[in-house]
mmCIF file of C-alpha atoms and ligand atoms in Angstrom:
data_model
loop_
_atom_site.group_PDB
_atom_site.id
_atom_site.type_symbol
_atom_site.label_atom_id
_atom_site.label_comp_id
_atom_site.label_asym_id
_atom_site.label_seq_id
_atom_site.Cartn_x
_atom_site.Cartn_y
_atom_site.Cartn_z
ATOM 1 C CA MET O 1 19.370 66.273 -55.693
ATOM 2 C CA ARG O 2 17.312 63.841 -53.659
ATOM 3 C CA LEU O 3 19.805 64.198 -50.827
ATOM 4 C CA ILE O 4 19.791 68.009 -51.010
ATOM 5 C CA GLN O 5 16.000 68.015 -50.886
ATOM 6 C CA ARG O 6 16.105 65.706 -47.905
ATOM 7 C CA THR O 7 18.645 67.887 -46.122
ATOM 8 C CA LEU O 8 16.525 70.953 -46.774
ATOM 9 C CA GLY O 9 13.610 69.132 -45.273
ATOM 10 C CA SER O 10 11.393 69.332 -48.326
ATOM 11 C CA ASP O 11 10.496 65.670 -48.139
ATOM 12 C CA LEU O 12 10.007 64.468 -44.613
ATOM 13 C CA SER O 13 7.221 62.046 -45.377
ATOM 14 C CA SER O 14 7.653 58.477 -44.249
ATOM 15 C CA SER O 15 8.515 56.256 -47.203
ATOM 16 C CA SER O 16 6.067 53.595 -48.359
ATOM 17 C CA ARG O 17 9.119 51.360 -48.548
ATOM 18 C CA ASP O 18 9.592 51.488 -44.790
ATOM 19 C CA PHE O 19 9.178 48.183 -42.998
ATOM 20 C CA LEU O 20 8.122 49.073 -39.482
ATOM 21 C CA ALA O 21 5.573 46.541 -38.278
ATOM 22 C CA ILE O 22 3.640 43.411 -39.191
ATOM 23 C CA GLU O 23 0.469 44.841 -37.663
ATOM 24 C CA GLY O 24 -1.430 46.422 -40.518
ATOM 25 C CA LEU O 25 0.570 44.707 -43.267
ATOM 26 C CA ALA O 26 -1.755 43.257 -45.907
ATOM 27 C CA PRO O 27 -1.718 39.427 -45.913
ATOM 28 C CA ASN O 28 -0.825 39.485 -49.623
ATOM 29 C CA ASP O 29 2.166 41.704 -48.923
ATOM 30 C CA LEU O 30 3.217 39.308 -46.174
ATOM 31 C CA ARG O 31 2.835 36.278 -48.437
ATOM 32 C CA ALA O 32 4.783 37.990 -51.220
ATOM 33 C CA LEU O 33 7.651 38.693 -48.815
ATOM 34 C CA LEU O 34 7.639 35.090 -47.609
ATOM 35 C CA ASP O 35 7.585 33.751 -51.170
ATOM 36 C CA ARG O 36 10.467 35.999 -52.135
ATOM 37 C CA ALA O 37 12.437 35.038 -49.015
ATOM 38 C CA GLU O 38 11.881 31.369 -49.786
ATOM 39 C CA ARG O 39 13.219 31.825 -53.319
ATOM 40 C CA LEU O 40 16.239 33.687 -51.911
ATOM 41 C CA LEU O 41 17.063 31.069 -49.278
ATOM 42 C CA PRO O 42 19.734 29.173 -51.297
ATOM 43 C CA ALA O 43 21.523 32.468 -52.029
ATOM 44 C CA ALA O 44 21.057 33.610 -48.418
ATOM 45 C CA VAL O 45 22.989 30.639 -47.064
ATOM 46 C CA GLY O 46 25.632 30.679 -49.784
ATOM 47 C CA ASP O 47 24.427 27.622 -51.720
ATOM 48 C CA ALA O 48 23.725 29.719 -54.827
ATOM 49 C CA ALA O 49 24.984 33.025 -56.131
ATOM 50 C CA ALA O 50 22.669 35.943 -55.421
ATOM 51 C CA GLU O 51 21.844 38.457 -58.106
ATOM 52 C CA GLU O 52 23.551 41.622 -56.837
ATOM 53 C CA ARG O 53 20.548 43.868 -57.330
ATOM 54 C CA LEU O 54 21.678 46.352 -54.691
ATOM 55 C CA ARG O 55 25.203 46.899 -56.008
ATOM 56 C CA GLY O 56 26.323 50.465 -55.314
ATOM 57 C CA ARG O 57 23.766 51.014 -52.561
ATOM 58 C CA VAL O 58 24.670 51.713 -48.933
ATOM 59 C CA VAL O 59 22.715 50.344 -45.969
ATOM 60 C CA ALA O 60 23.298 51.741 -42.461
ATOM 61 C CA ASN O 61 22.682 49.502 -39.458
ATOM 62 C CA ILE O 62 21.981 51.724 -36.426
ATOM 63 C CA PHE O 63 21.798 49.331 -33.492
ATOM 64 C CA PHE O 64 21.277 51.095 -30.165
ATOM 65 C CA GLU O 65 20.478 47.805 -28.445
ATOM 66 C CA ASP O 66 22.706 44.746 -28.458
ATOM 67 C CA SER O 67 22.176 42.133 -31.136
ATOM 68 C CA THR O 68 23.953 39.133 -32.606
ATOM 69 C CA ARG O 69 21.640 37.440 -35.120
ATOM 70 C CA THR O 70 19.662 40.416 -36.356
ATOM 71 C CA ARG O 71 22.574 42.777 -36.933
ATOM 72 C CA VAL O 72 24.825 40.216 -38.574
ATOM 73 C CA SER O 73 22.067 38.816 -40.748
ATOM 74 C CA PHE O 74 21.052 42.269 -41.990
ATOM 75 C CA GLU O 75 24.697 42.797 -42.883
ATOM 76 C CA ILE O 76 25.032 39.456 -44.652
ATOM 77 C CA ALA O 77 21.701 39.992 -46.431
ATOM 78 C CA ALA O 78 22.785 43.396 -47.738
ATOM 79 C CA LYS O 79 26.199 42.107 -48.809
ATOM 80 C CA ARG O 80 24.765 39.066 -50.588
ATOM 81 C CA LEU O 81 22.726 41.561 -52.653
ATOM 82 C CA GLY O 82 25.845 43.582 -53.460
ATOM 83 C CA ALA O 83 25.208 46.542 -51.120
ATOM 84 C CA SER O 84 27.767 48.058 -48.769
ATOM 85 C CA VAL O 85 27.006 48.233 -45.052
ATOM 86 C CA VAL O 86 27.980 50.616 -42.282
ATOM 87 C CA ASN O 87 27.376 49.631 -38.669
ATOM 88 C CA LEU O 88 26.810 51.980 -35.771
ATOM 89 C CA GLY O 89 26.219 50.967 -32.152
ATOM 90 C CA ALA O 90 25.363 53.027 -29.090
ATOM 91 C CA SER O 91 28.796 52.562 -27.603
ATOM 92 C CA GLY O 92 31.439 54.070 -29.833
ATOM 93 C CA SER O 93 28.978 56.578 -31.314
ATOM 94 C CA SER O 94 27.867 59.997 -30.086
ATOM 95 C CA ALA O 95 24.796 58.354 -28.536
ATOM 96 C CA SER O 96 27.109 57.956 -25.542
ATOM 97 C CA LYS O 97 27.353 61.774 -25.475
ATOM 98 C CA GLY O 98 23.575 62.114 -25.426
ATOM 99 C CA GLU O 99 22.823 62.504 -29.128
ATOM 100 C CA THR O 100 19.299 61.291 -29.844
ATOM 101 C CA LEU O 101 18.363 58.385 -32.081
ATOM 102 C CA VAL O 102 16.599 60.699 -34.532
ATOM 103 C CA ASP O 103 19.550 63.112 -34.730
ATOM 104 C CA THR O 104 21.898 60.189 -35.245
ATOM 105 C CA ALA O 105 19.756 58.752 -38.038
ATOM 106 C CA ARG O 106 19.342 62.139 -39.755
ATOM 107 C CA ASN O 107 23.099 62.662 -39.750
ATOM 108 C CA ILE O 108 23.734 59.221 -41.189
ATOM 109 C CA GLU O 109 21.105 59.852 -43.866
ATOM 110 C CA ALA O 110 22.744 63.178 -44.736
ATOM 111 C CA MET O 111 25.821 61.180 -45.755
ATOM 112 C CA GLY O 112 23.738 59.680 -48.542
ATOM 113 C CA VAL O 113 22.873 56.202 -47.314
ATOM 114 C CA ASP O 114 20.058 54.461 -49.169
ATOM 115 C CA ALA O 115 18.337 52.721 -46.241
ATOM 116 C CA VAL O 116 18.550 52.722 -42.457
ATOM 117 C CA VAL O 117 18.005 49.648 -40.287
ATOM 118 C CA VAL O 118 17.176 50.600 -36.701
ATOM 119 C CA ARG O 119 17.213 48.746 -33.410
ATOM 120 C CA THR O 120 16.255 50.705 -30.325
ATOM 121 C CA SER O 121 14.895 50.181 -26.825
ATOM 122 C CA ILE O 122 12.240 52.832 -27.562
ATOM 123 C CA SER O 123 8.857 51.261 -28.410
ATOM 124 C CA GLY O 124 7.773 53.144 -31.536
ATOM 125 C CA GLY O 125 11.357 54.337 -32.094
ATOM 126 C CA ALA O 126 11.626 52.971 -35.640
ATOM 127 C CA ALA O 127 8.460 54.800 -36.735
ATOM 128 C CA LEU O 128 9.781 57.956 -35.111
ATOM 129 C CA VAL O 129 12.975 57.710 -37.145
ATOM 130 C CA ALA O 130 10.949 57.025 -40.300
ATOM 131 C CA GLN O 131 8.967 60.233 -39.777
ATOM 132 C CA HIS O 132 12.189 62.200 -39.997
ATOM 133 C CA LEU O 133 13.940 60.383 -42.844
ATOM 134 C CA ALA O 134 13.185 60.266 -46.546
ATOM 135 C CA CYS O 135 15.048 57.018 -47.156
ATOM 136 C CA PRO O 136 13.433 53.676 -46.259
ATOM 137 C CA VAL O 137 13.637 52.711 -42.592
ATOM 138 C CA ILE O 138 13.526 49.090 -41.472
ATOM 139 C CA ASN O 139 12.634 48.145 -37.916
ATOM 140 C CA ALA O 140 15.096 45.638 -36.458
ATOM 141 C CA GLY O 141 13.307 45.598 -33.087
ATOM 142 C CA ASP O 142 11.907 48.588 -31.184
ATOM 143 C CA GLY O 143 11.492 48.100 -27.450
ATOM 144 C CA ARG O 144 8.477 45.976 -26.613
ATOM 145 C CA HIS O 145 6.692 46.954 -29.822
ATOM 146 C CA GLU O 146 7.603 44.962 -32.945
ATOM 147 C CA HIS O 147 10.354 42.971 -34.611
ATOM 148 C CA PRO O 148 8.857 42.474 -38.062
ATOM 149 C CA THR O 149 11.749 40.706 -39.788
ATOM 150 C CA GLN O 150 11.818 38.173 -36.933
ATOM 151 C CA ALA O 151 8.158 37.439 -37.649
ATOM 152 C CA LEU O 152 8.975 36.862 -41.317
ATOM 153 C CA LEU O 153 11.744 34.443 -40.519
ATOM 154 C CA ASP O 154 9.610 32.604 -37.962
ATOM 155 C CA ALA O 155 6.765 32.257 -40.450
ATOM 156 C CA LEU O 156 9.172 31.133 -43.166
ATOM 157 C CA ALA O 157 10.846 28.502 -40.967
ATOM 158 C CA LEU O 158 7.423 27.214 -39.921
ATOM 159 C CA ARG O 159 6.057 27.211 -43.463
ATOM 160 C CA LEU O 160 9.056 25.263 -44.747
ATOM 161 C CA ARG O 161 8.451 22.668 -42.046
ATOM 162 C CA LEU O 162 4.656 22.502 -41.868
ATOM 163 C CA GLY O 163 3.528 23.726 -45.280
ATOM 164 C CA GLU O 164 0.426 25.932 -45.287
ATOM 165 C CA LEU O 165 -0.006 27.592 -41.870
ATOM 166 C CA ALA O 166 -3.752 28.232 -42.059
ATOM 167 C CA GLY O 167 -5.505 26.220 -39.368
ATOM 168 C CA ARG O 168 -2.287 25.302 -37.545
ATOM 169 C CA ARG O 169 -2.064 25.776 -33.766
ATOM 170 C CA VAL O 170 1.157 27.479 -32.696
ATOM 171 C CA ALA O 171 2.030 28.058 -29.018
ATOM 172 C CA ILE O 172 4.171 31.072 -28.109
ATOM 173 C CA VAL O 173 5.420 30.593 -24.578
ATOM 174 C CA GLY O 174 7.001 32.868 -21.991
ATOM 175 C CA ASP O 175 7.471 36.580 -21.463
ATOM 176 C CA ILE O 176 4.769 37.792 -23.835
ATOM 177 C CA ALA O 177 4.453 41.208 -22.197
ATOM 178 C CA ASN O 178 8.015 42.276 -22.864
ATOM 179 C CA SER O 179 8.478 40.523 -26.192
ATOM 180 C CA ARG O 180 8.374 42.340 -29.515
ATOM 181 C CA VAL O 181 8.854 38.927 -31.133
ATOM 182 C CA ALA O 182 5.613 37.652 -29.595
ATOM 183 C CA ARG O 183 3.692 40.632 -30.960
ATOM 184 C CA SER O 184 5.123 40.554 -34.474
ATOM 185 C CA THR O 185 5.050 36.794 -34.894
ATOM 186 C CA THR O 186 1.501 36.605 -33.547
ATOM 187 C CA HIS O 187 0.360 39.229 -36.068
ATOM 188 C CA ALA O 188 2.047 37.332 -38.892
ATOM 189 C CA LEU O 189 0.676 33.928 -37.946
ATOM 190 C CA VAL O 190 -2.853 35.248 -37.467
ATOM 191 C CA ALA O 191 -2.687 37.019 -40.837
ATOM 192 C CA LEU O 192 -1.698 33.677 -42.374
ATOM 193 C CA GLY O 193 -4.692 31.995 -40.775
ATOM 194 C CA ALA O 194 -3.010 30.187 -37.883
ATOM 195 C CA HIS O 195 -4.341 29.932 -34.339
ATOM 196 C CA VAL O 196 -1.845 31.293 -31.795
ATOM 197 C CA VAL O 197 -2.000 30.124 -28.182
ATOM 198 C CA VAL O 198 -0.044 32.512 -25.992
ATOM 199 C CA VAL O 199 1.185 30.917 -22.802
ATOM 200 C CA GLY O 200 2.863 32.477 -19.803
ATOM 201 C CA PRO O 201 2.537 33.513 -16.181
ATOM 202 C CA PRO O 202 -0.333 35.979 -15.634
ATOM 203 C CA ALA O 203 2.123 38.820 -14.920
ATOM 204 C CA LEU O 204 3.809 38.303 -18.296
ATOM 205 C CA VAL O 205 0.728 37.999 -20.538
ATOM 206 C CA PRO O 206 -0.981 41.342 -21.247
ATOM 207 C CA VAL O 207 -4.690 41.396 -20.467
ATOM 208 C CA GLY O 208 -6.647 41.530 -23.742
ATOM 209 C CA PHE O 209 -3.773 40.217 -25.891
ATOM 210 C CA GLU O 210 -6.245 38.001 -27.766
ATOM 211 C CA GLN O 211 -7.946 41.146 -29.067
ATOM 212 C CA LEU O 212 -4.896 41.852 -31.241
ATOM 213 C CA ALA O 213 -6.154 39.221 -33.666
ATOM 214 C CA ARG O 214 -6.773 40.675 -37.136
ATOM 215 C CA GLY O 215 -7.132 38.374 -40.074
ATOM 216 C CA ALA O 216 -8.103 34.823 -40.770
ATOM 217 C CA GLY O 217 -6.554 33.289 -37.647
ATOM 218 C CA SER O 218 -7.161 33.798 -33.950
ATOM 219 C CA ILE O 219 -5.467 34.110 -30.556
ATOM 220 C CA SER O 220 -6.207 32.489 -27.221
ATOM 221 C CA ILE O 221 -4.461 32.745 -23.866
ATOM 222 C CA THR O 222 -3.635 30.136 -21.274
ATOM 223 C CA HIS O 223 -1.451 30.171 -18.186
ATOM 224 C CA ASP O 224 -1.201 26.383 -18.125
ATOM 225 C CA LEU O 225 1.353 25.047 -20.610
ATOM 226 C CA ASP O 226 0.671 21.421 -19.748
ATOM 227 C CA SER O 227 -3.005 21.790 -20.653
ATOM 228 C CA ILE O 228 -2.188 22.484 -24.331
ATOM 229 C CA ILE O 229 1.171 20.783 -24.833
ATOM 230 C CA GLY O 230 -0.282 17.729 -26.586
ATOM 231 C CA GLU O 231 -2.571 19.711 -28.912
ATOM 232 C CA ILE O 232 -0.244 22.020 -30.810
ATOM 233 C CA ASP O 233 1.475 21.869 -34.203
ATOM 234 C CA ALA O 234 4.497 24.030 -33.234
ATOM 235 C CA ILE O 235 5.935 25.642 -30.124
ATOM 236 C CA MET O 236 7.997 28.809 -29.833
ATOM 237 C CA MET O 237 9.803 29.510 -26.575
ATOM 238 C CA LEU O 238 10.700 33.106 -25.717
ATOM 239 C CA ARG O 239 13.595 34.452 -23.724
ATOM 240 C CA VAL O 240 12.672 35.970 -20.398
ATOM 241 C CA GLN O 241 13.544 39.639 -21.063
ATOM 242 C CA MET O 242 15.596 40.393 -17.963
ATOM 243 C CA GLU O 243 16.590 43.827 -19.264
ATOM 244 C CA ARG O 244 12.955 44.899 -19.732
ATOM 245 C CA ALA O 245 11.490 43.291 -16.637
ATOM 246 C CA ALA O 246 14.222 44.023 -14.135
ATOM 247 C CA ALA O 247 11.745 44.610 -11.344
ATOM 248 C CA SER O 248 9.732 41.442 -11.814
ATOM 249 C CA GLY O 249 12.737 39.155 -12.240
ATOM 250 C CA ILE O 250 12.006 35.500 -12.868
ATOM 251 C CA ALA O 251 10.471 33.235 -10.336
ATOM 252 C CA PRO O 252 12.672 30.324 -9.282
ATOM 253 C CA ASP O 253 9.960 27.941 -10.464
ATOM 254 C CA TYR O 254 9.721 29.478 -13.977
ATOM 255 C CA ARG O 255 11.345 26.444 -15.593
ATOM 256 C CA SER O 256 9.090 23.959 -13.856
ATOM 257 C CA ALA O 257 5.952 25.867 -14.906
ATOM 258 C CA TYR O 258 6.911 27.210 -18.349
ATOM 259 C CA GLY O 259 10.231 25.698 -19.422
ATOM 260 C CA LEU O 260 10.396 23.295 -22.349
ATOM 261 C CA THR O 261 11.916 20.469 -20.346
ATOM 262 C CA GLU O 262 12.626 17.023 -21.713
ATOM 263 C CA ALA O 263 9.490 15.728 -19.983
ATOM 264 C CA ARG O 264 7.329 18.339 -21.727
ATOM 265 C CA ARG O 265 9.029 17.690 -24.992
ATOM 266 C CA ARG O 266 7.919 14.037 -24.703
ATOM 267 C CA ALA O 267 4.351 15.289 -24.247
ATOM 268 C CA LEU O 268 4.458 17.093 -27.620
ATOM 269 C CA ARG O 269 3.008 15.279 -30.600
ATOM 270 C CA LYS O 270 5.712 13.516 -32.605
ATOM 271 C CA GLY O 271 7.732 15.823 -34.865
ATOM 272 C CA VAL O 272 6.335 19.103 -33.522
ATOM 273 C CA PRO O 273 8.887 21.805 -34.423
ATOM 274 C CA ILE O 274 10.488 23.810 -31.623
ATOM 275 C CA LEU O 275 11.421 27.457 -32.205
ATOM 276 C CA HIS O 276 13.231 30.140 -30.226
ATOM 277 C CA PRO O 277 14.309 33.553 -31.554
ATOM 278 C CA GLY O 278 17.547 33.528 -29.537
ATOM 279 C CA PRO O 279 19.413 34.410 -27.474
ATOM 280 C CA VAL O 280 18.554 31.292 -25.479
ATOM 281 C CA ASN O 281 18.618 31.196 -21.675
ATOM 282 C CA ARG O 282 19.576 27.527 -21.479
ATOM 283 C CA GLY O 283 18.015 25.753 -18.519
ATOM 284 C CA VAL O 284 15.424 28.517 -18.014
ATOM 285 C CA GLU O 285 12.920 28.586 -20.881
ATOM 286 C CA ILE O 286 14.383 25.581 -22.695
ATOM 287 C CA ASP O 287 16.580 22.663 -21.689
ATOM 288 C CA ASP O 288 19.838 21.958 -23.490
ATOM 289 C CA ALA O 289 18.827 18.650 -25.024
ATOM 290 C CA VAL O 290 15.619 20.153 -26.417
ATOM 291 C CA ALA O 291 17.289 23.244 -27.872
ATOM 292 C CA ASP O 292 19.936 21.084 -29.526
ATOM 293 C CA ASP O 293 17.611 18.405 -30.910
ATOM 294 C CA VAL O 294 18.690 17.994 -34.503
ATOM 295 C CA GLY O 295 15.351 16.676 -35.668
ATOM 296 C CA ASP O 296 12.781 19.023 -34.187
ATOM 297 C CA SER O 297 14.632 22.173 -33.099
ATOM 298 C CA LEU O 298 14.326 24.830 -35.811
ATOM 299 C CA ILE O 299 16.459 27.331 -33.904
ATOM 300 C CA LEU O 300 19.320 27.384 -36.411
ATOM 301 C CA ALA O 301 16.970 27.018 -39.376
ATOM 302 C CA GLN O 302 15.299 30.194 -38.137
ATOM 303 C CA VAL O 303 18.650 31.959 -38.262
ATOM 304 C CA SER O 304 19.234 30.846 -41.852
ATOM 305 C CA CYS O 305 15.726 31.978 -42.799
ATOM 306 C CA GLY O 306 16.558 35.326 -41.188
ATOM 307 C CA VAL O 307 19.123 36.164 -43.865
ATOM 308 C CA ALA O 308 16.615 35.346 -46.619
ATOM 309 C CA ALA O 309 13.837 37.321 -44.917
ATOM 310 C CA ARG O 310 16.090 40.370 -44.599
ATOM 311 C CA MET O 311 17.174 40.077 -48.228
ATOM 312 C CA ALA O 312 13.488 40.134 -49.212
ATOM 313 C CA VAL O 313 12.854 43.196 -47.029
ATOM 314 C CA LEU O 314 15.922 45.040 -48.360
ATOM 315 C CA LEU O 315 14.818 44.351 -51.948
ATOM 316 C CA ARG O 316 11.319 45.625 -51.136
ATOM 317 C CA ALA O 317 12.901 48.761 -49.704
ATOM 318 C CA LEU O 318 15.508 49.422 -52.355
ATOM 319 C CA ASP O 319 15.028 47.523 -55.592
ATOM 320 C CA ARG O 320 13.825 49.850 -58.314
HETATM 321 C C1 NCD T 401 14.989 38.925 -30.008
HETATM 322 C C2 NCD T 401 14.966 40.425 -29.824
HETATM 323 O O1 NCD T 401 16.003 41.077 -29.787
HETATM 324 O O2 NCD T 401 13.861 40.913 -29.752
HETATM 325 N N1 NCD T 401 16.165 38.418 -30.529
HETATM 326 C C3 NCD T 401 16.357 38.427 -31.861
HETATM 327 O O3 NCD T 401 16.273 39.441 -32.519
HETATM 328 N N2 NCD T 401 16.616 37.245 -32.433
HETATM 329 C C4 NCD T 401 14.529 38.199 -28.832
HETATM 330 C C5 NCD T 401 15.186 38.440 -27.508
HETATM 331 O O4 NCD T 401 15.994 39.328 -27.323
HETATM 332 O O5 NCD T 401 14.853 37.688 -26.612
#
């Protein structure tokens, strides 16, 4: 009946179980998701059996932009909770014949799926899909806008390492302008009371970015990584988004100005955790030895936290 109503268009309202952005999410909601993800972590990584609370449900991953970590971890998260998963990419689907994202999602929903996970190059594309679907829609990265589950996993990995994040100084370094991760993770950290220092070349840091701050924390901007390197509690390096900044390219001296080289790593306070959402451009934004440091690099811990974060988001969307 629900499906028939949906197909007839009698319920086109966006579901309150959508998960589209961190901006605007209540800090309590954010904390509840992080707490739930933390409890789910042993099951997420296979160290404990998960309660299969989504048995019989079907989750569709519609990924119209490439992805390794996010797509696979949504799939593992859904399967750990007992759901079935269908995966659709741009190549191999009728998107290659010009079918729109919204039409694609509506057709998949008409087959009776229970939730749709969307990745798209369109900023605002996940919200657009949500306006047209009755089932919950989860944003897995929309253009330069947001990547809310990445922010959850970043906050979780940091919280597990540092404890309470309020008052902590976290640097986010690189291509801020083109990064949905920078936006979402900044919103999450500020909501949790952290101070975010965004660092990058002037062309890659949007003017007024510090005005995004809502919540207990704050944001500042610097173009000089070396001026803050010894004063931070965590550092997140971002990939230079070649596919979104084709025209600007990267300057040959990017690494010397903004890369986390071994020399800069030595300038960090002892034990400062190093994060990167992946995929890593080795030798550009981060050097090999730093990325692979078993003590301080949280890069693979972030990936593990990603499964738990997505389990928490799927339960929020689908658990009755
Ligand atoms: C990020 C993305 O796709 O936004 N990757 C990810 O989901 N882990 C970051 C990036 O592509 O650089």
